[in-house]
Amino acid sequence: MLQTLTALAEPTRLRIVEVLGRGPRSVGEICDRLAIEQPQASKHLRVLRESGLVVVETRAQLRVYSLRARPLRELNAWLQRYRSIWAERLDRLDELVVDLTREKERNHGRKTRK
Amino acid sequence: MLQTLTALAEPTRLRIVEVLGRGPRSVGEICDRLAIEQPQASKHLRVLRESGLVVVETRAQLRVYSLRARPLRELNAWLQRYRSIWAERLDRLDELVVDLTREKERNHGRKTRK
DNA sequence: CCAGTACATACTCTTGCGAGTATGTACGCT
DNA sequence: AGCGTACATACTCGCAAGAGTATGTACTGG
């Protein structure tokens, strides 16, 4: 779970996952699509692979990556444990609380910034 | 979305969220429950608050934190976009990598790298 | 008003992570 | 066999993030 979240909590990797959400892609296709260098793609794909989020399929010189079901399903399962919290009917109340809190902090907190 | 994932992708913060999943808790309670020092708790709670995952309620000298609905709901919404991948009936599908698609991509696009 | 509680914040230090660069390797083609 | 493609890996560097420590601040009871 933590591993899955860690893998997803990076801009480039999140974008890779979103690209792969449309279907399997080779490393080159991912590089083109995201305008990143190839080594970066490979390294991020490595992290995604080690976290179990993707799998590789070697096809000639191509390495085709695709999303795996399990981690996403587990993430969903984890999230459902909190369904009682977020699946409520749209309560504006907690949004309001946030606004009030932010405003209060603005008033007295801020001292010197480095 | 990325902010939510970043906030969750840290062991201590994930544990804090799980504690708060059982209901609102004060900072002291969180420290006791997780056996961490108070400044660490405060700092992590700050990150969680800035990411919108929690809210504070000041009660006397206590600061009671509780989970917020929206980020969790958004995470769920994001995850649902990939439901077609992980909610399939075929549980083994991603294990045995199917190689039926993609015949084209022989030689197109991929020329010289800048 | 004083002292203690309950937190937040500032600061330093260390480690990890991502970017950039260079090089290694497997495969196909002619 | 040799070359080009497609990708992985090694290495260095800079920076940001978490831990640890110390101190500041708000509220409350006596």
Coordinates of C-alpha atoms (C1' of nucleotides) in Angstrom, one line a residue:
Chain A
M1 CA 0.0 0.0 0.0
L2 CA 2.7 2.4 1.1
Q3 CA 4.8 1.2 -1.8
T4 CA 2.0 1.8 -4.2
L5 CA 1.4 5.3 -2.9
T6 CA 5.1 6.1 -3.0
A7 CA 5.3 5.0 -6.6
L8 CA 2.3 7.2 -7.5
A9 CA 3.4 10.2 -5.6
E10 CA 5.8 11.6 -8.2
P11 CA 4.7 13.8 -11.1
T12 CA 6.4 12.0 -13.9
R13 CA 5.4 8.6 -12.6
L14 CA 1.8 9.6 -12.2
R15 CA 1.7 10.8 -15.7
I16 CA 3.2 7.6 -16.9
V17 CA 0.5 5.7 -15.2
E18 CA -2.1 7.9 -16.8
V19 CA -0.6 7.3 -20.2
L20 CA -0.6 3.6 -19.6
G21 CA -4.2 3.9 -18.5
R22 CA -5.0 4.2 -22.2
G23 CA -3.2 1.0 -23.0
P24 CA 0.2 -0.6 -23.2
R25 CA 3.1 1.6 -24.4
S26 CA 6.7 1.2 -25.3
V27 CA 9.4 3.2 -23.5
G28 CA 9.9 5.3 -26.6
E29 CA 6.2 6.1 -26.9
I30 CA 6.2 7.2 -23.2
C31 CA 9.2 9.4 -23.7
D32 CA 7.5 11.1 -26.7
R33 CA 4.2 11.5 -25.0
L34 CA 5.7 13.1 -21.9
A35 CA 8.6 14.8 -23.4
I36 CA 11.2 13.3 -21.1
E37 CA 14.5 11.7 -21.6
Q38 CA 14.8 8.0 -22.0
P39 CA 16.9 7.2 -18.9
Q40 CA 14.4 9.1 -16.7
A41 CA 11.5 7.0 -18.2
S42 CA 13.4 3.8 -17.6
K43 CA 14.2 4.6 -14.0
H44 CA 10.7 5.6 -13.2
L45 CA 9.4 2.5 -15.0
R46 CA 11.7 0.5 -12.8
V47 CA 10.2 2.0 -9.7
L48 CA 6.7 1.3 -11.0
R49 CA 7.7 -2.2 -11.8
E50 CA 9.3 -2.9 -8.4
S51 CA 6.2 -1.5 -6.8
G52 CA 4.1 -3.9 -8.9
L53 CA 2.2 -1.2 -10.7
V54 CA 3.4 -2.2 -14.2
V55 CA 4.7 -5.2 -16.0
V56 CA 7.1 -5.4 -19.0
E57 CA 6.7 -7.5 -22.1
T58 CA 9.8 -7.9 -24.2
R59 CA 8.9 -7.7 -27.9
A60 CA 11.9 -7.6 -30.2
Q61 CA 13.9 -4.6 -29.0
L62 CA 10.8 -3.0 -27.6
R63 CA 9.8 -3.1 -23.9
V64 CA 6.1 -2.7 -23.7
Y65 CA 4.8 -1.7 -20.3
S66 CA 1.2 -2.1 -19.1
L67 CA -0.6 -1.5 -15.9
R68 CA -1.3 -4.2 -13.4
A69 CA -4.6 -4.8 -11.7
R70 CA -3.6 -5.8 -8.3
P71 CA -2.1 -2.6 -6.8
L72 CA -4.9 -0.5 -8.1
R73 CA -7.4 -2.9 -6.7
E74 CA -5.7 -2.9 -3.3
L75 CA -5.6 0.9 -3.3
N76 CA -9.3 0.9 -4.0
A77 CA -9.9 -1.6 -1.2
W78 CA -7.9 0.6 1.2
L79 CA -9.9 3.6 0.2
Q80 CA -13.2 1.8 0.8
R81 CA -12.3 1.6 4.5
Y82 CA -12.9 5.3 4.6
R83 CA -15.9 5.3 2.5
S84 CA -18.0 6.2 5.5
I85 CA -16.1 9.5 5.6
W86 CA -16.1 10.6 2.0
A87 CA -19.1 8.9 0.6
E88 CA -21.4 11.1 2.8
R89 CA -23.7 13.4 1.1
L90 CA -21.9 16.6 0.1
D91 CA -21.4 18.3 3.4
R92 CA -20.2 21.8 2.9
L93 CA -19.4 22.0 6.6
D94 CA -15.9 20.8 6.5
E95 CA -15.0 23.0 3.6
L96 CA -16.1 25.9 5.6
V97 CA -14.0 24.9 8.6
V98 CA -11.0 24.8 6.3
D99 CA -11.5 28.3 5.2
L100 CA -11.9 29.6 8.7
T101 CA -8.7 27.8 9.8
R102 CA -6.7 29.2 6.9
E103 CA -7.8 32.7 7.7
K104 CA -7.0 32.4 11.3
E105 CA -3.5 31.2 10.6
R106 CA -3.0 34.1 8.3
N107 CA -3.7 36.5 11.1
H108 CA -1.4 35.5 13.9
G109 CA 1.0 32.8 12.8
R110 CA 3.4 34.2 10.2
K111 CA 6.5 35.6 11.7
T112 CA 9.8 35.9 9.9
R113 CA 10.5 33.8 6.9
K114 CA 14.1 32.9 6.4
Chain B
M1 CA -4.4 14.6 -6.7
L2 CA -0.6 14.5 -6.8
Q3 CA -0.6 16.5 -3.5
T4 CA -2.9 14.0 -1.9
L5 CA -0.7 11.1 -3.0
T6 CA 2.4 12.9 -1.8
A7 CA 0.9 13.5 1.6
L8 CA -0.1 9.8 1.9
A9 CA 3.1 8.4 0.6
E10 CA 4.9 8.6 3.9
P11 CA 4.9 5.9 6.6
T12 CA 4.1 8.1 9.5
R13 CA 1.5 10.2 7.7
L14 CA -0.2 7.1 6.4
R15 CA -0.4 5.8 9.9
I16 CA -1.8 9.1 11.1
V17 CA -4.5 8.9 8.5
E18 CA -5.4 5.4 9.6
V19 CA -5.6 6.5 13.2
L20 CA -7.9 9.4 12.2
G21 CA -10.0 6.9 10.2
R22 CA -11.3 5.8 13.5
G23 CA -12.4 9.3 14.4
P24 CA -11.0 12.7 15.4
R25 CA -7.9 12.7 17.6
S26 CA -5.8 15.3 19.4
V27 CA -2.1 15.6 18.7
G28 CA -1.2 14.0 22.0
E29 CA -3.4 11.0 21.3
I30 CA -1.7 10.6 17.9
C31 CA 1.7 10.8 19.5
D32 CA 0.8 8.1 22.0
R33 CA -0.8 5.9 19.5
L34 CA 2.1 6.0 17.1
A35 CA 4.9 6.4 19.6
I36 CA 6.4 9.4 17.9
E37 CA 7.6 12.7 19.1
Q38 CA 5.3 15.7 19.2
P39 CA 7.1 17.9 16.7
Q40 CA 7.1 15.2 14.1
A41 CA 3.4 14.7 14.6
S42 CA 2.8 18.4 14.2
K43 CA 4.9 18.7 11.1
H44 CA 3.2 15.7 9.5
L45 CA -0.1 17.1 10.4
R46 CA 0.8 20.3 8.9
V47 CA 1.5 18.6 5.6
L48 CA -1.7 16.7 5.8
R49 CA -3.5 19.9 6.5
E50 CA -1.9 21.8 3.7
S51 CA -2.8 19.0 1.3
G52 CA -6.4 19.3 2.5
L53 CA -6.6 15.8 4.0
V54 CA -7.3 16.9 7.5
V55 CA -8.8 19.8 9.4
V56 CA -8.1 21.1 12.9
E57 CA -10.6 22.1 15.5
T58 CA -9.3 24.1 18.4
R59 CA -10.8 22.9 21.6
A60 CA -9.3 24.6 24.7
Q61 CA -5.6 23.8 24.4
L62 CA -6.3 20.8 22.3
R63 CA -6.1 20.6 18.6
V64 CA -8.3 17.9 17.4
Y65 CA -7.7 16.7 13.9
S66 CA -10.1 14.9 11.7
L67 CA -10.2 13.5 8.1
R68 CA -11.7 15.5 5.3
A69 CA -14.0 14.0 2.7
R70 CA -13.0 15.7 -0.5
P71 CA -9.4 14.5 -1.1
L72 CA -10.5 10.9 -0.4
R73 CA -13.4 11.3 -2.7
E74 CA -11.2 12.7 -5.4
L75 CA -8.7 9.9 -5.0
N76 CA -11.6 7.5 -5.4
A77 CA -12.8 9.3 -8.5
W78 CA -9.3 9.2 -10.0
L79 CA -9.1 5.5 -9.3
Q80 CA -12.4 4.8 -10.9
R81 CA -10.9 5.9 -14.2
Y82 CA -8.9 2.8 -14.2
R83 CA -11.6 0.6 -13.0
S84 CA -11.8 -1.1 -16.4
I85 CA -8.3 -2.4 -15.6
W86 CA -8.5 -3.6 -12.1
A87 CA -12.2 -4.4 -11.8
E88 CA -12.2 -7.0 -14.6
R89 CA -13.6 -10.4 -13.8
L90 CA -10.4 -12.1 -15.1
D91 CA -8.2 -11.9 -12.1
R92 CA -5.2 -13.5 -13.9
L93 CA -5.4 -11.3 -16.9
D94 CA -2.4 -9.2 -16.1
E95 CA -0.3 -12.2 -14.9
L96 CA -0.3 -14.0 -18.2
V97 CA 0.7 -11.1 -20.5
V98 CA -1.4 -11.1 -23.6
D99 CA 0.5 -10.4 -26.7
L100 CA -2.2 -10.1 -29.3
T101 CA -2.2 -6.4 -30.0
R102 CA 0.1 -3.9 -31.5
E103 CA 1.6 -5.0 -34.7
K104 CA 2.4 -1.6 -36.2
E105 CA 5.0 0.4 -34.3
R106 CA 7.7 -1.4 -36.2
N107 CA 9.7 1.6 -37.2
H108 CA 7.6 4.8 -37.0
G109 CA 8.4 7.9 -35.1
R110 CA 11.4 6.8 -33.3
K111 CA 14.2 8.4 -35.1
T112 CA 17.1 10.3 -33.6
R113 CA 16.9 11.5 -30.0
K114 CA 17.7 15.1 -29.7
Chain C
dC1 C1' -0.9 36.4 37.4
dC2 C1' 1.7 32.4 37.4
dA3 C1' 2.7 27.9 36.1
dG4 C1' 1.9 24.0 33.5
dT5 C1' -0.1 21.9 29.6
dA6 C1' -0.6 21.2 24.6
dC7 C1' 1.1 22.4 20.5
dA8 C1' 3.5 24.9 16.7
dT9 C1' 7.7 26.5 14.7
dA10 C1' 12.8 27.5 13.8
dC11 C1' 17.0 25.4 13.1
dT12 C1' 20.6 22.0 11.9
dC13 C1' 21.9 17.7 10.0
dT14 C1' 21.7 13.8 7.3
dT15 C1' 19.8 10.9 3.8
dG16 C1' 17.3 9.9 -0.4
dC17 C1' 15.6 11.0 -4.7
dG18 C1' 15.3 12.8 -9.2
dA19 C1' 17.8 15.0 -13.1
dG20 C1' 21.5 14.8 -16.2
dT21 C1' 25.2 12.4 -18.6
dA22 C1' 27.7 8.6 -20.2
dT23 C1' 28.0 4.0 -21.2
dG24 C1' 26.6 -1.0 -21.5
dT25 C1' 23.7 -4.5 -23.9
dA26 C1' 20.3 -7.2 -26.6
dC27 C1' 18.2 -7.5 -30.9
dG28 C1' 17.2 -6.9 -35.9
dC29 C1' 18.6 -5.6 -40.4
dT30 C1' 21.3 -5.6 -44.5
Chain D
dA1 C1' 29.8 -9.3 -39.2
dG2 C1' 28.7 -4.6 -38.6
dC3 C1' 25.6 -1.0 -37.7
dG4 C1' 21.6 1.2 -35.8
dT5 C1' 17.8 0.9 -32.7
dA6 C1' 15.7 0.6 -28.1
dC7 C1' 16.4 0.3 -23.7
dA8 C1' 18.9 -0.5 -19.1
dT9 C1' 22.3 0.8 -15.8
dA10 C1' 26.2 3.4 -13.4
dC11 C1' 27.6 7.6 -11.8
dT12 C1' 27.7 12.3 -10.0
dC13 C1' 25.4 16.3 -8.4
dG14 C1' 21.9 19.3 -6.2
dC15 C1' 18.1 19.7 -3.5
dA16 C1' 14.3 18.7 -0.7
dA17 C1' 12.3 16.1 3.0
dG18 C1' 12.3 13.8 7.5
dA19 C1' 14.4 13.3 12.2
dG20 C1' 16.1 15.5 16.2
dT21 C1' 16.5 19.3 19.3
dA22 C1' 15.3 23.6 21.2
dT23 C1' 12.3 27.3 21.8
dG24 C1' 8.1 30.1 21.1
dT25 C1' 3.0 30.6 22.0
dA26 C1' -1.9 30.0 23.4
dC27 C1' -5.0 28.6 26.8
dT28 C1' -6.4 27.2 31.6
dG29 C1' -6.7 26.4 36.3
dG30 C1' -5.4 27.9 40.8

